[in-house]
Coordinates of C-alpha atoms in Angstrom, one line a residue:
Chain Y
T7 CA -96.3 -81.4 -35.2
Q8 CA -93.9 -79.3 -33.2
L9 CA -95.2 -76.7 -30.9
L10 CA -94.0 -73.3 -29.5
E11 CA -96.4 -72.4 -26.4
Q12 CA -95.9 -69.0 -25.4
S13 CA -97.2 -68.0 -21.7
P14 CA -99.2 -66.0 -20.9
Q15 CA -101.3 -65.9 -23.8
F16 CA -102.4 -62.0 -22.7
L17 CA -100.9 -59.6 -20.2
S18 CA -102.1 -56.3 -19.3
I19 CA -99.8 -54.1 -17.2
Q20 CA -99.3 -50.6 -16.0
E21 CA -96.4 -48.4 -17.5
G22 CA -93.3 -48.9 -15.5
E23 CA -93.9 -52.4 -14.6
N24 CA -91.5 -55.7 -15.6
L25 CA -92.8 -58.7 -17.1
T26 CA -91.4 -61.7 -18.7
V27 CA -92.9 -63.9 -21.7
Y28 CA -91.9 -67.4 -22.0
C29 CA -91.4 -69.5 -25.0
N30 CA -91.3 -73.3 -24.5
S31 CA -91.1 -76.5 -26.6
S32 CA -90.0 -80.5 -26.1
S33 CA -88.2 -79.8 -29.2
V34 CA -84.5 -78.4 -30.0
F35 CA -84.1 -75.7 -32.2
S36 CA -81.1 -74.5 -33.7
S37 CA -81.8 -70.8 -33.3
L38 CA -84.7 -68.9 -31.8
Q39 CA -85.9 -65.5 -33.0
W40 CA -88.4 -62.9 -31.5
Y41 CA -90.6 -61.1 -33.4
R42 CA -93.1 -58.0 -32.3
Q43 CA -96.6 -57.3 -34.3
E44 CA -98.5 -54.2 -33.9
P45 CA -102.3 -54.3 -34.7
G46 CA -102.4 -53.7 -38.6
E47 CA -98.6 -54.6 -39.5
G48 CA -96.5 -57.7 -39.9
P49 CA -94.4 -59.0 -37.3
V50 CA -90.8 -57.2 -37.4
L51 CA -87.7 -59.3 -36.3
L52 CA -86.4 -58.1 -32.6
V53 CA -83.6 -60.4 -32.2
T54 CA -82.1 -63.9 -33.1
V55 CA -80.3 -66.3 -30.5
V56 CA -78.3 -69.2 -31.6
T57 CA -76.4 -70.6 -28.5
G58 CA -77.7 -72.3 -25.5
G59 CA -77.7 -69.9 -22.7
E60 CA -77.2 -67.2 -25.0
V61 CA -78.7 -63.6 -23.4
K62 CA -78.8 -60.4 -25.7
K63 CA -80.3 -57.1 -24.8
L64 CA -82.2 -54.5 -27.2
K65 CA -82.5 -51.6 -24.6
R66 CA -85.2 -52.3 -22.2
L67 CA -85.4 -56.0 -23.5
T68 CA -83.1 -58.9 -22.6
F69 CA -83.7 -62.3 -24.4
Q70 CA -82.3 -65.7 -23.0
F71 CA -81.8 -68.8 -24.9
G72 CA -82.3 -71.9 -22.8
D73 CA -79.2 -74.2 -22.1
A74 CA -80.7 -76.9 -23.8
R75 CA -81.9 -74.9 -26.7
K76 CA -85.5 -75.5 -25.8
D77 CA -87.1 -72.7 -24.5
S78 CA -86.6 -69.0 -24.3
S79 CA -87.8 -65.9 -22.5
L80 CA -88.1 -62.4 -23.4
H81 CA -88.0 -60.0 -20.2
I82 CA -89.0 -56.1 -20.6
T83 CA -87.9 -53.6 -17.6
A84 CA -90.1 -51.0 -17.0
A85 CA -92.5 -51.3 -19.9
Q86 CA -94.0 -48.5 -22.0
P87 CA -97.4 -48.1 -23.8
G88 CA -95.1 -48.4 -27.1
D89 CA -94.3 -52.0 -25.9
T90 CA -97.6 -52.8 -26.7
G91 CA -98.3 -55.9 -29.5
L92 CA -98.3 -59.3 -29.9
Y93 CA -95.0 -60.7 -29.6
L94 CA -94.2 -63.9 -31.0
C95 CA -91.4 -66.5 -30.8
A96 CA -90.2 -68.7 -33.7
G97 CA -87.7 -71.8 -33.8
V98 CA -85.7 -73.3 -36.6
D99 CA -86.2 -77.1 -36.2
D100 CA -84.2 -79.8 -37.1
T101 CA -85.6 -80.1 -40.4
D102 CA -84.8 -76.4 -41.1
K103 CA -88.2 -75.2 -40.8
L104 CA -89.1 -71.9 -38.9
I105 CA -91.9 -72.8 -36.6
F106 CA -94.0 -69.8 -34.9
G107 CA -95.0 -69.6 -31.4
T108 CA -98.8 -69.5 -30.2
G109 CA -98.1 -65.6 -29.4
T110 CA -98.3 -63.2 -26.2
R111 CA -100.6 -60.2 -26.6
L112 CA -99.0 -57.5 -24.5
Q113 CA -101.2 -54.4 -23.3
V114 CA -99.1 -51.4 -21.5
F115 CA -101.5 -48.8 -19.8
P116 CA -100.4 -45.1 -19.3
Chain P
D5 CA -85.9 -50.0 -50.0
A6 CA -89.9 -50.0 -49.8
G7 CA -90.1 -53.3 -47.9
V8 CA -92.3 -56.3 -48.8
I9 CA -95.5 -55.0 -50.6
Q10 CA -99.0 -56.7 -50.4
S11 CA -102.5 -55.7 -52.4
P12 CA -105.0 -55.4 -51.6
R13 CA -104.8 -54.7 -48.0
H14 CA -108.5 -55.1 -47.4
E15 CA -110.7 -57.6 -49.4
V16 CA -114.3 -58.6 -48.8
T17 CA -116.0 -61.1 -50.8
E18 CA -118.7 -63.5 -50.8
M19 CA -118.5 -66.8 -50.5
G20 CA -117.5 -68.9 -53.8
Q21 CA -116.0 -65.7 -55.4
E22 CA -112.4 -66.3 -56.3
V23 CA -110.0 -64.1 -54.4
T24 CA -106.3 -63.1 -55.6
L25 CA -103.9 -61.9 -53.3
R26 CA -100.6 -60.1 -54.5
C27 CA -97.1 -59.8 -53.1
K28 CA -94.0 -57.7 -54.2
P29 CA -90.8 -59.4 -52.2
I30 CA -87.7 -57.0 -51.2
S31 CA -85.8 -57.1 -54.4
G32 CA -82.9 -59.6 -53.9
H33 CA -84.5 -62.0 -51.3
D34 CA -84.2 -65.2 -52.8
Y35 CA -87.0 -66.7 -50.5
L36 CA -90.7 -65.9 -50.6
F37 CA -93.2 -67.1 -48.1
W38 CA -97.2 -67.0 -47.7
Y39 CA -98.8 -67.2 -44.0
R40 CA -102.2 -67.0 -42.6
Q41 CA -102.8 -65.6 -39.3
T42 CA -106.1 -65.9 -37.1
M43 CA -106.9 -65.7 -33.4
M44 CA -107.4 -69.4 -33.3
R45 CA -104.6 -70.9 -34.8
G46 CA -101.8 -68.3 -34.9
L47 CA -99.9 -67.4 -37.9
E48 CA -99.5 -70.5 -40.2
L49 CA -96.9 -71.2 -43.1
L50 CA -98.5 -71.8 -46.1
I51 CA -96.3 -72.5 -48.7
Y52 CA -92.5 -71.0 -49.4
F53 CA -90.5 -70.3 -52.7
N54 CA -86.7 -70.1 -53.4
N55 CA -85.9 -68.6 -56.4
N56 CA -89.2 -68.6 -57.5
V57 CA -89.8 -72.3 -57.2
P58 CA -92.2 -73.6 -55.0
I59 CA -90.2 -75.8 -52.1
D60 CA -92.9 -76.8 -49.3
D61 CA -96.7 -76.5 -49.9
S62 CA -97.7 -78.8 -47.2
G63 CA -99.3 -75.8 -45.3
M64 CA -101.8 -75.0 -48.2
P65 CA -105.0 -76.2 -46.3
E66 CA -106.5 -77.6 -49.6
D67 CA -106.7 -77.8 -53.3
R68 CA -108.7 -74.4 -53.4
F69 CA -105.8 -72.5 -52.5
S70 CA -103.0 -72.0 -55.2
A71 CA -99.9 -70.0 -55.4
K72 CA -97.3 -68.9 -58.0
M73 CA -94.6 -67.0 -58.3
P74 CA -94.0 -66.0 -61.9
N75 CA -90.7 -63.8 -61.4
A76 CA -88.7 -62.7 -58.7
S77 CA -90.7 -59.6 -58.1
F78 CA -94.3 -60.7 -57.9
S79 CA -96.3 -63.6 -56.3
T80 CA -99.7 -64.4 -56.0
L81 CA -102.0 -66.6 -53.5
K82 CA -105.2 -67.4 -55.0
I83 CA -108.4 -68.9 -53.1
Q84 CA -111.1 -70.1 -55.7
P85 CA -113.9 -70.6 -54.3
S86 CA -113.6 -69.1 -51.5
E87 CA -115.1 -70.0 -48.2
P88 CA -115.9 -68.0 -44.9
R89 CA -113.1 -70.0 -43.1
D90 CA -110.7 -68.6 -45.1
S91 CA -111.2 -64.8 -43.5
A92 CA -108.1 -64.5 -41.9
V93 CA -105.2 -62.0 -42.5
Y94 CA -102.4 -63.2 -45.2
F95 CA -99.2 -62.2 -44.7
C96 CA -96.3 -62.4 -47.4
A97 CA -92.5 -62.6 -46.3
S98 CA -89.4 -62.4 -47.9
T99 CA -85.9 -63.3 -46.9
P100 CA -82.3 -63.5 -48.3
S101 CA -81.2 -66.2 -45.5
R102 CA -84.1 -68.3 -45.4
H103 CA -84.9 -67.8 -41.8
T104 CA -85.3 -64.1 -40.9
Q105 CA -88.6 -62.9 -42.2
Y106 CA -89.2 -59.3 -43.7
F107 CA -93.3 -59.4 -43.5
G108 CA -95.5 -57.2 -45.6
P109 CA -98.4 -55.4 -43.7
G110 CA -100.7 -57.9 -44.8
T111 CA -104.1 -58.7 -46.5
R112 CA -107.0 -58.9 -44.3
L113 CA -109.6 -61.0 -46.1
T114 CA -113.2 -61.4 -45.2
V115 CA -115.4 -63.9 -47.0
L116 CA -119.2 -63.4 -46.3

């Protein structure tokens, strides 16, 4: 079973701080997605990265796909309480399955 | 579009009872997925359908679980008999393109 390990598992920070969440695997993925899930709701897609080394920006969020397409990172600049939630990465493996990561639970305090 | 609709949003039942969870996917989406989410195991794929046909049910934990999709606008996930370890949030997701998932709000199941 392929695993997508996310770190850290939990993160509590103050508003205005920067943070980075990591998503790592020993397997290669053809593409990788990031989702955010708020309490009581389902995950919502934030971004999809496809090319090794690709960087995408979504306002204060920066997503990067590793050169070898085995890992990814999500960087948030000047975090806000509205960024609070569970962040999930998900990769498409060589059997065309979407594998979800273990999740990072972020809490941003005002 | 109303998005993926799931019902009920919350279900509390006693061990041994039958539980049926319902999902209405987004119109025009050919794929439908059922997931289970727990703190311990995260988000797990149970089964998915393409054009109403079950494609991969390898994630279904055991014979107590069954899923059907009688038409393009409706799917059910049934647990019979239910057990306390089935307590989790169950999500339905649909997609037109195999991988980008549009999730419903989930059904929180508690089995006492």
